[in-house]
């Protein structure tokens, strides 16, 4: 099969002067693209690097591959992750991961939570705040957390993000709104343990691949934020427990919540769902990543699958197999 890899490298962009130091955090490294390329080559496919943006579009039109392996984060809006799959849809080229509607919906954390909550999943209460002035009518209890409404890789989620009063929150909202040019999603701060759940497949066939607890080293659980600072030096700051060191009933509840959220957002092939308990020990949905990072040895998805014996090559192959099975089902139905 002729597979094109769609991706956006950190080195393709220049952060504007004065931008926060994590402005390009979502983008991939050359090493990640090379690892995917090698994994696909080892499975006997022809592989081309198509990049992202206009370069990807031009290649998609001039030399369409049989399938696009999508890593592209896109740029500039809450629809950015939908750009590549939407272009593929337009020209009739198959693409791994979820469709453009799911990718756009999931990136807008406020909208995604509305859909997931409507399916009966517990979520932290939130308010969308467009400027610090909006906080005059703010009515959630503290502590709170303010985060960019449509970013990932903890962009804009910093060690300082937990706010204990309205003065701290105003500072955080200002930082998010100005630094990332988008509204802040302010949520009740969940003080319990944190988990992430990897899921494969789609619809009734969706199933949990692995789940992991993100366990802070040193920090008290109630204050822990899996921030940019922590993710950059994760081996010093957190322990990863796969499976979580929790009673089976707790793990089952976390995994079931993740599955319901995954199906509610109509994800396909693969996704990673972040879950955290409140002080009441009830798990709540934080967000869903339908295009989870796949940096070898570093991304949560890679860490958790390695711990259950799936190396990076096998992970890439597993995602591809899900896509091919899905495409086979579609063809079978015609
Ligand atoms: N409501 C909340 N209560 C407590 N902690 C939270 C809450 N929302 C986010 N966090 C903390 O901030 C971290 C990052 O938040 P979130 O997962 O929404 O961001 P992200 O950038 O989309 O993450 P990813 O790297 O998974 O794409 C979480 O892993 C969690 O530690
Ligand atoms: Mg997250």
Tab-separated table of C-alpha atoms and ligand atoms in Angstrom:
chain	number	residue	atom	x	y	z
A	1	UNK	CA	0.000	0.000	0.000
A	2	UNK	CA	1.134	3.546	-0.721
A	3	UNK	CA	0.909	5.428	2.594
A	4	UNK	CA	1.504	9.178	2.996
A	5	UNK	CA	2.338	10.517	6.454
A	6	UNK	CA	0.735	13.878	7.287
A	7	UNK	CA	2.579	15.789	10.013
A	8	UNK	CA	3.537	19.228	11.274
A	9	UNK	CA	7.050	19.632	12.653
A	10	UNK	CA	8.028	22.124	15.341
A	11	UNK	CA	10.716	23.279	12.900
A	12	UNK	CA	8.044	24.188	10.279
A	13	UNK	CA	6.873	27.109	12.436
A	14	UNK	CA	8.313	30.231	13.994
A	15	UNK	CA	6.591	31.313	17.198
A	16	UNK	CA	5.656	35.020	17.082
A	17	UNK	CA	7.814	37.370	19.200
A	18	UNK	CA	6.621	37.344	22.815
A	19	UNK	CA	4.706	34.047	22.427
A	20	UNK	CA	4.745	31.677	25.430
A	21	UNK	CA	7.604	29.137	25.436
A	22	UNK	CA	5.135	26.288	24.820
A	23	UNK	CA	3.538	27.892	21.722
A	24	UNK	CA	4.804	25.044	19.492
A	25	UNK	CA	4.414	22.240	22.062
A	26	UNK	CA	1.781	20.344	20.026
A	27	UNK	CA	3.993	19.857	16.984
A	28	UNK	CA	6.034	16.752	16.240
A	29	UNK	CA	9.748	16.125	15.978
A	30	UNK	CA	11.640	14.618	13.068
A	31	UNK	CA	12.316	11.605	15.296
A	32	UNK	CA	8.600	10.825	15.669
A	33	UNK	CA	7.960	10.981	11.925
A	34	UNK	CA	11.010	8.787	11.263
A	35	UNK	CA	9.795	6.178	13.772
A	36	UNK	CA	6.351	5.994	12.122
A	37	UNK	CA	7.944	5.802	8.691
A	38	UNK	CA	10.174	2.894	9.733
A	39	UNK	CA	7.264	1.047	11.370
A	40	UNK	CA	5.173	1.330	8.178
A	41	UNK	CA	8.116	0.365	5.936
A	42	UNK	CA	8.758	-2.730	8.080
A	43	UNK	CA	5.182	-3.807	7.379
A	44	UNK	CA	5.961	-3.744	3.676
A	45	UNK	CA	4.243	-0.500	2.668
A	46	UNK	CA	5.570	2.230	0.411
A	47	UNK	CA	5.818	5.344	2.571
A	48	UNK	CA	5.996	9.030	1.676
A	49	UNK	CA	6.370	12.066	3.926
A	50	UNK	CA	3.645	14.528	2.928
A	51	UNK	CA	4.053	17.086	5.735
A	52	UNK	CA	1.198	19.463	6.516
A	53	UNK	CA	-0.545	22.644	5.372
A	54	UNK	CA	-0.289	23.708	1.722
A	55	UNK	CA	2.522	21.278	0.995
A	56	UNK	CA	0.296	18.395	2.084
A	57	UNK	CA	-2.617	19.751	0.018
A	58	UNK	CA	-0.507	20.060	-3.139
A	59	UNK	CA	0.820	16.489	-2.774
A	60	UNK	CA	-2.639	15.138	-1.968
A	61	UNK	CA	-3.930	16.557	-5.260
A	62	UNK	CA	-0.925	15.757	-7.446
A	63	UNK	CA	0.005	12.309	-6.105
A	64	UNK	CA	-2.747	10.987	-3.830
A	65	UNK	CA	-1.607	8.003	-1.717
A	66	UNK	CA	-3.857	5.001	-0.959
A	67	UNK	CA	-4.011	6.058	2.670
A	68	UNK	CA	-2.891	8.985	4.827
A	69	UNK	CA	-1.404	8.179	8.249
A	70	UNK	CA	-2.426	11.288	10.147
A	71	UNK	CA	-0.203	12.976	12.731
A	72	UNK	CA	-0.949	16.554	11.642
A	73	UNK	CA	-1.961	18.974	14.386
A	74	UNK	CA	-2.782	21.767	11.910
A	75	UNK	CA	-2.614	25.393	12.893
A	76	UNK	CA	-4.560	28.403	13.851
A	77	UNK	CA	-8.012	27.416	15.130
A	78	UNK	CA	-10.124	24.927	17.027
A	79	UNK	CA	-10.653	23.163	13.662
A	80	UNK	CA	-6.926	22.739	13.076
A	81	UNK	CA	-6.832	18.984	13.746
A	82	UNK	CA	-9.675	18.513	11.247
A	83	UNK	CA	-7.816	20.106	8.312
A	84	UNK	CA	-5.997	17.009	7.021
A	85	UNK	CA	-8.899	14.523	7.368
A	86	UNK	CA	-11.291	17.067	5.790
A	87	UNK	CA	-8.985	17.483	2.784
A	88	UNK	CA	-8.741	13.678	2.491
A	89	UNK	CA	-12.520	13.405	2.626
A	90	UNK	CA	-12.849	15.980	-0.181
A	91	UNK	CA	-10.617	14.042	-2.527
A	92	UNK	CA	-11.715	10.560	-1.470
A	93	UNK	CA	-8.447	9.427	0.149
A	94	UNK	CA	-8.694	7.251	3.266
A	95	UNK	CA	-7.126	8.533	6.477
A	96	UNK	CA	-6.255	6.976	9.852
A	97	UNK	CA	-7.843	8.160	13.129
A	98	UNK	CA	-11.171	9.941	13.590
A	99	UNK	CA	-13.092	11.947	11.013
A	100	UNK	CA	-12.875	15.764	10.817
A	101	UNK	CA	-16.100	16.366	12.755
A	102	UNK	CA	-14.827	14.362	15.753
A	103	UNK	CA	-11.360	15.925	15.634
A	104	UNK	CA	-12.786	19.469	15.673
A	105	UNK	CA	-15.359	18.677	18.345
A	106	UNK	CA	-12.873	16.989	20.670
A	107	UNK	CA	-10.359	19.832	20.416
A	108	UNK	CA	-12.963	22.304	21.702
A	109	UNK	CA	-12.891	21.071	25.297
A	110	UNK	CA	-16.051	22.937	26.319
A	111	UNK	CA	-18.141	21.534	23.455
A	112	UNK	CA	-16.711	18.029	23.896
A	113	UNK	CA	-17.692	18.082	27.573
A	114	UNK	CA	-21.285	19.057	26.689
A	115	UNK	CA	-21.586	16.051	24.340
A	116	UNK	CA	-19.934	13.647	26.771
A	117	UNK	CA	-22.053	14.897	29.706
A	118	UNK	CA	-25.214	14.387	27.616
A	119	UNK	CA	-24.206	10.710	27.374
A	120	UNK	CA	-24.321	10.524	31.180
A	121	UNK	CA	-20.598	10.951	31.938
A	122	UNK	CA	-19.573	13.003	34.981
A	123	UNK	CA	-17.555	16.159	34.172
A	124	UNK	CA	-16.149	19.018	36.267
A	125	UNK	CA	-18.375	22.113	36.221
A	126	UNK	CA	-16.930	24.840	34.011
A	127	UNK	CA	-17.313	28.346	32.652
A	128	UNK	CA	-15.989	29.714	29.363
A	129	UNK	CA	-14.221	33.000	30.170
A	130	UNK	CA	-13.257	35.399	27.386
A	131	UNK	CA	-11.519	38.045	29.508
A	132	UNK	CA	-10.608	38.649	33.140
A	133	UNK	CA	-13.472	41.210	33.211
A	134	UNK	CA	-15.969	38.326	32.755
A	135	UNK	CA	-14.952	37.072	36.199
A	136	UNK	CA	-17.198	39.684	37.878
A	137	UNK	CA	-20.028	37.146	37.497
A	138	UNK	CA	-17.862	34.084	38.261
A	139	UNK	CA	-19.762	31.621	40.438
A	140	UNK	CA	-17.788	28.342	40.703
A	141	UNK	CA	-16.184	27.309	44.002
A	142	UNK	CA	-12.367	27.457	44.334
A	143	UNK	CA	-9.883	25.949	43.652
A	144	UNK	CA	-10.247	26.219	39.862
A	145	UNK	CA	-8.075	25.655	36.834
A	146	UNK	CA	-7.966	27.857	33.717
A	147	UNK	CA	-6.758	26.295	30.479
A	148	UNK	CA	-6.813	27.195	26.779
A	149	UNK	CA	-10.098	25.980	25.319
A	150	UNK	CA	-8.592	24.276	22.290
A	151	UNK	CA	-5.008	23.095	22.748
A	152	UNK	CA	-3.259	19.856	23.734
A	153	UNK	CA	0.119	18.615	25.047
A	154	UNK	CA	-0.678	20.699	28.164
A	155	UNK	CA	-0.033	23.892	26.157
A	156	UNK	CA	-0.915	26.721	28.498
A	157	UNK	CA	-1.415	24.356	31.449
A	158	UNK	CA	1.334	25.350	33.845
A	159	UNK	CA	2.414	24.668	37.420
A	160	UNK	CA	0.577	27.921	38.316
A	161	UNK	CA	-2.726	26.852	36.731
A	162	UNK	CA	-4.499	25.844	39.951
A	163	UNK	CA	-6.096	29.040	41.310
A	164	UNK	CA	-7.195	29.407	44.909
A	165	UNK	CA	-9.028	32.739	44.623
A	166	UNK	CA	-10.357	35.158	42.065
A	167	UNK	CA	-7.159	37.251	41.981
A	168	UNK	CA	-5.081	34.196	41.028
A	169	UNK	CA	-7.738	33.127	38.540
A	170	UNK	CA	-7.807	36.569	36.887
A	171	UNK	CA	-4.027	36.340	36.366
A	172	UNK	CA	-4.333	32.864	34.858
A	173	UNK	CA	-7.248	33.815	32.584
A	174	UNK	CA	-5.269	36.812	31.311
A	175	UNK	CA	-2.250	34.585	30.632
A	176	UNK	CA	-4.361	32.093	28.666
A	177	UNK	CA	-6.473	34.593	26.707
A	178	UNK	CA	-3.537	36.822	25.728
A	179	UNK	CA	-0.903	34.104	25.316
A	180	UNK	CA	-2.975	31.667	23.259
A	181	UNK	CA	-5.549	34.014	21.592
A	182	UNK	CA	-8.567	32.012	22.684
A	183	UNK	CA	-11.072	31.795	25.531
A	184	UNK	CA	-10.079	30.143	28.810
A	185	UNK	CA	-12.021	27.123	29.991
A	186	UNK	CA	-12.233	27.496	33.765
A	187	UNK	CA	-13.112	24.301	35.622
A	188	UNK	CA	-13.544	23.149	39.182
A	189	UNK	CA	-10.196	21.671	40.196
A	190	UNK	CA	-10.420	17.901	40.633
A	191	UNK	CA	-8.162	16.980	43.564
A	192	UNK	CA	-8.133	13.185	43.232
A	193	UNK	CA	-5.915	10.735	41.321
A	194	UNK	CA	-5.506	11.048	37.550
A	195	UNK	CA	-5.760	8.367	34.860
A	196	UNK	CA	-5.520	8.093	31.109
A	197	UNK	CA	-7.150	5.343	29.061
A	198	UNK	CA	-6.133	4.204	25.569
A	199	UNK	CA	-8.965	2.899	23.391
A	200	UNK	CA	-9.050	1.169	20.002
A	201	UNK	CA	-11.800	0.644	17.427
A	202	UNK	CA	-15.142	2.332	16.872
A	203	UNK	CA	-18.747	2.156	18.079
A	204	UNK	CA	-19.741	-1.163	19.648
A	205	UNK	CA	-16.326	-2.548	18.677
A	206	UNK	CA	-14.465	0.071	20.744
A	207	UNK	CA	-12.398	-1.450	23.557
A	208	UNK	CA	-9.794	-0.481	26.137
A	209	UNK	CA	-6.187	-1.187	25.157
A	210	UNK	CA	-4.566	-0.037	28.406
A	211	UNK	CA	-5.108	2.320	31.296
A	212	UNK	CA	-2.533	4.139	33.361
A	213	UNK	CA	-2.404	6.205	36.536
A	214	UNK	CA	-0.270	9.340	36.484
A	215	UNK	CA	1.109	9.382	39.995
A	216	UNK	CA	2.954	12.507	41.171
A	217	UNK	CA	6.416	12.102	42.723
A	218	UNK	CA	6.724	14.552	45.588
A	219	UNK	CA	3.677	16.777	44.851
A	220	UNK	CA	0.544	16.126	46.911
A	221	UNK	CA	-2.135	14.553	44.703
A	222	UNK	CA	-4.565	17.355	45.589
A	223	UNK	CA	-2.178	19.982	44.128
A	224	UNK	CA	-0.860	17.987	41.185
A	225	UNK	CA	-1.152	19.420	37.686
A	226	UNK	CA	0.149	17.346	34.762
A	227	UNK	CA	1.508	20.574	33.343
A	228	UNK	CA	3.919	21.413	30.520
A	229	UNK	CA	6.692	21.616	33.127
A	230	UNK	CA	5.909	18.093	34.388
A	231	UNK	CA	5.523	16.557	30.913
A	232	UNK	CA	8.906	17.931	29.824
A	233	UNK	CA	10.723	16.142	32.684
A	234	UNK	CA	8.163	13.454	33.408
A	235	UNK	CA	10.683	10.892	34.685
A	236	UNK	CA	11.614	13.240	37.531
A	237	UNK	CA	8.072	14.335	38.337
A	238	UNK	CA	5.718	11.382	37.899
A	239	UNK	CA	5.476	7.607	38.121
A	240	UNK	CA	3.340	5.804	35.602
A	241	UNK	CA	1.369	2.836	36.906
A	242	UNK	CA	0.074	0.428	34.251
A	243	UNK	CA	-2.448	-0.825	35.232
A	244	UNK	CA	-3.356	1.715	37.928
A	245	UNK	CA	-2.597	0.472	41.461
A	246	UNK	CA	-6.257	0.732	42.421
A	247	UNK	CA	-8.996	-1.790	43.255
A	248	UNK	CA	-10.473	-3.519	40.184
A	249	UNK	CA	-13.813	-1.728	40.685
A	250	UNK	CA	-12.085	1.678	40.456
A	251	UNK	CA	-10.203	0.704	37.295
A	252	UNK	CA	-13.411	-0.665	35.776
A	253	UNK	CA	-15.272	2.588	36.529
A	254	UNK	CA	-12.509	4.720	34.972
A	255	UNK	CA	-12.313	2.522	31.871
A	256	UNK	CA	-16.091	2.386	31.445
A	257	UNK	CA	-16.309	6.192	31.684
A	258	UNK	CA	-13.604	6.501	29.028
A	259	UNK	CA	-15.391	4.093	26.689
A	260	UNK	CA	-18.710	5.932	26.994
A	261	UNK	CA	-16.940	9.249	26.243
A	262	UNK	CA	-15.099	7.731	23.261
A	263	UNK	CA	-18.324	6.399	21.783
A	264	UNK	CA	-20.209	9.636	22.504
A	265	UNK	CA	-17.638	11.608	20.482
A	266	UNK	CA	-17.801	8.931	17.763
A	267	UNK	CA	-14.060	8.330	17.734
A	268	UNK	CA	-12.517	5.659	15.572
A	269	UNK	CA	-9.268	3.658	15.345
A	270	UNK	CA	-7.556	5.048	18.457
A	271	UNK	CA	-7.920	7.672	21.169
A	272	UNK	CA	-6.794	8.542	24.696
A	273	UNK	CA	-9.197	9.731	27.369
A	274	UNK	CA	-8.031	11.729	30.413
A	275	UNK	CA	-9.949	11.124	33.632
A	276	UNK	CA	-9.531	12.538	37.139
A	277	UNK	CA	-11.357	11.938	40.399
A	278	UNK	CA	-12.773	14.716	42.496
A	279	UNK	CA	-12.287	14.883	46.279
A	280	UNK	CA	-15.391	12.636	46.416
A	281	UNK	CA	-13.410	9.885	44.586
A	282	UNK	CA	-15.894	9.980	41.683
A	283	UNK	CA	-14.097	9.806	38.298
A	284	UNK	CA	-14.789	12.615	35.858
A	285	UNK	CA	-13.972	13.109	32.196
A	286	UNK	CA	-11.303	15.775	31.553
A	287	UNK	CA	-10.774	15.551	27.807
A	288	UNK	CA	-10.366	13.148	24.900
A	289	UNK	CA	-7.465	13.050	22.444
A	290	UNK	CA	-8.567	11.503	19.127
A	291	UNK	CA	-5.098	12.249	17.710
A	292	UNK	CA	-2.961	11.235	20.698
A	293	UNK	CA	0.756	12.019	20.627
A	294	UNK	CA	2.847	9.067	19.460
A	295	UNK	CA	6.405	10.174	20.267
A	296	UNK	CA	8.419	7.006	21.045
A	297	UNK	CA	9.246	6.611	24.735
A	298	UNK	CA	7.632	9.910	25.679
A	299	UNK	CA	3.953	10.275	24.748
A	300	UNK	CA	1.503	8.824	27.279
A	301	UNK	CA	0.106	6.441	24.652
A	302	UNK	CA	3.591	5.050	23.938
A	303	UNK	CA	4.531	4.805	27.610
A	304	UNK	CA	1.396	2.877	28.507
A	305	UNK	CA	1.491	0.487	25.568
A	306	UNK	CA	5.211	-0.243	26.063
A	307	UNK	CA	4.401	-1.288	29.636
A	308	UNK	CA	1.992	-3.929	28.312
A	309	UNK	CA	4.522	-5.240	25.802
A	310	UNK	CA	3.490	-3.325	22.678
A	311	UNK	CA	6.577	-1.579	21.292
A	312	UNK	CA	6.405	1.487	19.039
A	313	UNK	CA	6.420	-0.471	15.781
A	314	UNK	CA	3.616	-2.683	17.050
A	315	UNK	CA	1.615	0.357	18.224
A	316	UNK	CA	1.793	1.963	14.769
A	317	UNK	CA	0.830	-1.392	13.235
A	318	UNK	CA	-2.090	-1.760	15.677
A	319	UNK	CA	-3.484	1.666	14.712
A	320	UNK	CA	-3.059	0.876	11.003
A	321	UNK	CA	-4.815	-2.481	11.457
A	322	UNK	CA	-7.772	-0.709	13.092
A	323	UNK	CA	-7.991	1.665	10.127
A	324	UNK	CA	-7.772	-1.148	7.573
A	325	UNK	CA	-10.411	-3.194	9.403
A	326	UNK	CA	-12.698	-0.143	9.473
A	327	UNK	CA	-12.175	0.493	5.768
A	328	UNK	CA	-12.805	-3.190	5.059
A	329	UNK	CA	-16.108	-3.004	6.968
A	330	UNK	CA	-17.160	0.033	4.903
A	331	UNK	CA	-16.339	-1.738	1.635
A	332	UNK	CA	-18.192	-4.838	2.846
A	333	UNK	CA	-21.335	-2.778	3.401
A	334	UNK	CA	-21.431	-1.329	-0.126
B	1	LIG	N1	-10.584	20.210	36.019
B	1	LIG	C1	-9.350	19.811	36.331
B	1	LIG	N2	-9.051	19.525	37.619
B	1	LIG	C2	-7.793	19.132	37.981
B	1	LIG	N3	-6.788	19.015	37.117
B	1	LIG	C3	-7.033	19.298	35.816
B	1	LIG	C4	-8.322	19.693	35.348
B	1	LIG	N4	-8.236	19.926	34.014
B	1	LIG	C5	-6.961	19.671	33.676
B	1	LIG	N5	-6.233	19.297	34.749
B	1	LIG	C6	-4.804	18.962	34.814
B	1	LIG	O1	-4.157	19.571	33.698
B	1	LIG	C7	-3.625	18.555	32.831
B	1	LIG	C8	-3.737	18.987	31.391
B	1	LIG	O2	-5.097	19.243	31.093
B	1	LIG	P1	-5.754	18.689	29.755
B	1	LIG	O3	-5.655	17.211	29.719
B	1	LIG	O4	-7.107	19.295	29.634
B	1	LIG	O5	-4.777	19.359	28.705
B	1	LIG	P2	-4.166	18.893	27.315
B	1	LIG	O6	-3.148	19.892	26.993
B	1	LIG	O7	-5.288	18.721	26.334
B	1	LIG	O8	-3.525	17.489	27.591
B	1	LIG	P3	-2.877	16.427	26.543
B	1	LIG	O9	-1.396	16.568	26.703
B	1	LIG	O10	-3.398	15.151	27.136
B	1	LIG	O11	-3.373	16.732	25.184
B	1	LIG	C9	-4.423	17.308	33.173
B	1	LIG	O12	-3.716	16.155	32.799
B	1	LIG	C10	-4.623	17.463	34.677
B	1	LIG	O13	-3.453	17.118	35.436
B	2	LIG	MG1	-4.795	15.845	28.531
